[in-house]
């Protein structure tokens, strides 16, 4: 037989939620059908940003890339880029114009640092995690305390100068992971 029904997620928080739908059966081969359900609740600030930029379903989802430039909507929201255009500009250190993080290795010897600078959205339901790596396969948290300064009501500047090793030939890489709360 065929049966139709609706499943609805009522969540008081943002994020991805999973649940199980179990349908009992009198079929001798299948005593029950277990179906995993997944629901995504978008932060209202992200949703308003995406709709305001002209995105509609399915292109308004955080991991979509409607412009085809390889940068997801979530990252464009996180770093103030335009989701409707191919927009991959990088922040100019010290500037108040949003962009992708600036990541450089500076100095030499014992004063060599990995410098990560980015603008972070305030109250946008996001978690920013700066990380570093020597080989692009094993990533770890930066150890230096970030210097945070307000830009305006929507953005704050984050600068991290993390020890990068003493050998100037030694490689160091950085990135900023972003996820929704």
Short mmCIF file of C-alpha atoms in Angstrom, two decimals:
data_model
loop_
_atom_site.label_atom_id
_atom_site.label_comp_id
_atom_site.label_asym_id
_atom_site.label_seq_id
_atom_site.Cartn_x
_atom_site.Cartn_y
_atom_site.Cartn_z
CA UNK A 1 0.00 0.00 0.00
CA UNK A 2 0.99 3.63 -0.30
CA UNK A 3 0.89 6.14 2.52
CA UNK A 4 1.87 9.83 2.48
CA UNK A 5 2.71 11.92 5.53
CA UNK A 6 4.61 15.05 6.48
CA UNK A 7 7.46 15.21 8.97
CA UNK A 8 8.22 18.57 10.56
CA UNK A 9 11.17 19.80 12.58
CA UNK A 10 10.33 22.29 15.33
CA UNK A 11 13.67 23.49 16.67
CA UNK A 12 14.47 26.27 19.07
CA UNK A 13 18.10 26.43 17.91
CA UNK A 14 19.99 26.60 14.63
CA UNK A 15 22.06 23.77 13.18
CA UNK A 16 21.66 20.34 11.68
CA UNK A 17 19.41 17.89 13.48
CA UNK A 18 18.88 14.18 12.89
CA UNK A 19 16.20 11.81 14.02
CA UNK A 20 14.82 8.37 13.33
CA UNK A 21 11.45 7.56 11.86
CA UNK A 22 10.54 3.97 12.62
CA UNK A 23 7.57 2.45 10.81
CA UNK A 24 6.37 -0.86 12.18
CA UNK A 25 5.42 -3.57 9.72
CA UNK A 26 3.66 -6.92 9.77
CA UNK A 27 5.76 -8.08 6.79
CA UNK A 28 7.57 -11.31 7.72
CA UNK A 29 10.79 -10.11 6.03
CA UNK A 30 10.78 -6.56 7.44
CA UNK A 31 9.61 -6.05 11.02
CA UNK A 32 10.17 -2.29 10.78
CA UNK A 33 11.55 0.34 8.44
CA UNK A 34 14.10 2.67 10.04
CA UNK A 35 14.53 5.96 8.19
CA UNK A 36 17.08 8.58 9.23
CA UNK A 37 15.78 12.13 8.90
CA UNK A 38 18.00 15.20 8.71
CA UNK A 39 16.84 18.79 9.05
CA UNK A 40 18.71 22.07 8.80
CA UNK A 41 17.57 25.14 10.70
CA UNK A 42 19.21 28.27 9.33
CA UNK A 43 20.12 31.19 11.57
CA UNK A 44 17.71 34.02 10.79
CA UNK A 45 20.59 36.43 10.03
CA UNK A 46 21.96 34.00 7.41
CA UNK A 47 18.52 33.42 5.94
CA UNK A 48 17.80 37.16 5.69
CA UNK A 49 21.21 37.71 4.04
CA UNK A 50 20.65 34.92 1.48
CA UNK A 51 17.11 36.04 0.59
CA UNK A 52 18.24 39.68 0.47
CA UNK A 53 20.94 38.68 -2.03
CA UNK A 54 18.26 37.18 -4.28
CA UNK A 55 18.93 33.51 -3.52
CA UNK A 56 16.06 31.05 -3.47
CA UNK A 57 15.74 27.34 -2.77
CA UNK A 58 17.81 25.24 -3.32
CA UNK A 59 20.51 27.89 -3.92
CA UNK A 60 20.06 29.55 -0.52
CA UNK A 61 21.41 26.53 1.38
CA UNK A 62 24.74 27.21 3.17
CA UNK A 63 26.80 24.68 1.18
CA UNK A 64 25.47 25.72 -2.24
CA UNK A 65 27.62 27.71 -4.67
CA UNK A 66 25.22 29.36 -7.14
CA UNK A 67 27.90 31.63 -8.64
CA UNK A 68 30.13 28.62 -9.47
CA UNK A 69 33.29 30.19 -8.04
CA UNK A 70 33.97 27.36 -5.56
CA UNK A 71 33.10 29.41 -2.47
CA UNK A 72 30.02 28.24 -0.58
CA UNK A 73 27.26 30.57 0.54
CA UNK A 74 28.28 29.93 4.15
CA UNK A 75 31.80 31.23 3.51
CA UNK A 76 30.49 34.18 1.52
CA UNK A 77 28.16 35.05 4.41
CA UNK A 78 30.97 34.54 6.95
CA UNK A 79 33.44 36.83 5.18
CA UNK A 80 31.09 39.41 3.60
CA UNK A 81 31.26 38.30 -0.04
CA UNK A 82 28.49 38.59 -2.66
CA UNK A 83 26.78 35.19 -3.19
CA UNK A 84 25.27 36.22 -6.54
CA UNK A 85 28.63 36.96 -8.17
CA UNK A 86 31.95 35.24 -8.59
CA UNK A 87 33.50 36.94 -5.55
CA UNK A 88 36.75 35.61 -4.13
CA UNK A 89 38.45 38.80 -2.98
CA UNK A 90 40.82 38.64 -0.04
CA UNK A 91 40.79 41.11 2.83
CA UNK A 92 43.50 43.75 2.71
CA UNK A 93 45.19 43.65 6.13
CA UNK A 94 44.07 46.58 8.25
CA UNK A 95 41.15 47.36 5.92
CA UNK A 96 37.48 47.43 6.87
CA UNK A 97 36.39 45.95 3.52
CA UNK A 98 35.32 42.31 4.02
CA UNK A 99 37.00 39.49 2.13
CA UNK A 100 38.50 36.04 2.53
CA UNK A 101 41.13 35.75 5.29
CA UNK A 102 44.65 37.05 4.73
CA UNK A 103 47.17 34.36 5.72
CA UNK A 104 50.91 35.01 5.58
CA UNK A 105 54.15 33.76 7.16
CA UNK A 106 56.16 36.71 8.45
CA UNK A 107 59.53 37.23 10.12
CA UNK A 108 62.37 34.76 10.51
CA UNK A 109 64.05 32.62 13.10
CA UNK A 110 62.38 32.57 16.51
CA UNK A 111 60.23 35.57 15.61
CA UNK A 112 58.65 33.84 12.58
CA UNK A 113 54.84 33.84 12.80
CA UNK A 114 51.83 32.66 10.85
CA UNK A 115 49.63 35.76 10.60
CA UNK A 116 45.91 35.20 10.04
CA UNK A 117 43.65 38.22 9.69
CA UNK A 118 39.94 38.25 8.92
CA UNK A 119 36.74 40.10 9.64
CA UNK A 120 34.30 38.07 11.74
CA UNK A 121 30.56 38.59 11.57
CA UNK A 122 29.06 39.49 14.98
CA UNK A 123 25.86 37.69 15.99
CA UNK A 124 25.59 35.74 12.77
CA UNK A 125 25.28 32.27 14.30
CA UNK A 126 28.79 31.28 13.18
CA UNK A 127 31.82 29.58 14.71
CA UNK A 128 35.24 30.60 13.29
CA UNK A 129 38.18 28.25 14.01
CA UNK A 130 41.65 29.36 12.79
CA UNK A 131 43.98 26.39 12.22
CA UNK A 132 47.52 25.77 11.01
CA UNK A 133 49.38 22.90 9.37
CA UNK A 134 52.91 22.02 8.28
CA UNK A 135 51.76 19.58 5.56
CA UNK A 136 48.12 20.35 4.58
CA UNK A 137 46.96 17.00 5.96
CA UNK A 138 47.18 17.36 9.75
CA UNK A 139 45.55 20.55 11.05
CA UNK A 140 45.66 21.91 14.57
CA UNK A 141 44.38 24.92 16.42
CA UNK A 142 46.47 28.06 16.49
CA UNK A 143 47.96 28.60 19.95
CA UNK A 144 48.31 32.39 20.10
CA UNK A 145 45.48 34.44 21.59
CA UNK A 146 43.59 36.40 18.94
CA UNK A 147 43.59 40.18 19.01
CA UNK A 148 39.99 41.26 18.44
CA UNK A 149 38.97 44.82 17.65
CA UNK A 150 35.53 46.15 16.75
CA UNK A 151 34.94 47.47 13.22
CA UNK A 152 31.23 48.33 13.46
CA UNK A 153 27.99 46.79 14.78
CA UNK A 154 28.21 43.92 12.28
CA UNK A 155 31.94 43.07 12.08
CA UNK A 156 35.04 42.69 14.24
CA UNK A 157 38.66 42.23 13.13
CA UNK A 158 40.54 39.13 14.29
CA UNK A 159 44.34 39.00 14.05
CA UNK A 160 46.34 35.97 15.14
CA UNK A 161 50.13 35.86 15.11
CA UNK A 162 50.99 32.26 15.89
CA UNK A 163 54.55 30.88 16.20
CA UNK A 164 55.40 29.31 12.84
CA UNK A 165 58.61 27.46 13.60
CA UNK A 166 62.21 28.64 13.55
CA UNK A 167 63.34 27.31 10.18
CA UNK A 168 62.39 29.74 7.41
CA UNK A 169 62.43 26.82 4.96
CA UNK A 170 59.83 25.05 7.10
CA UNK A 171 56.37 25.26 5.56
CA UNK A 172 53.36 26.59 7.39
CA UNK A 173 49.78 26.87 6.15
CA UNK A 174 46.68 28.34 7.67
CA UNK A 175 42.93 28.44 7.14
CA UNK A 176 39.81 29.45 8.98
CA UNK A 177 37.11 26.80 9.35
CA UNK A 178 33.60 28.16 9.60
CA UNK A 179 30.48 26.35 10.76
CA UNK A 180 26.99 27.31 11.80
CA UNK A 181 26.06 27.16 15.49
#
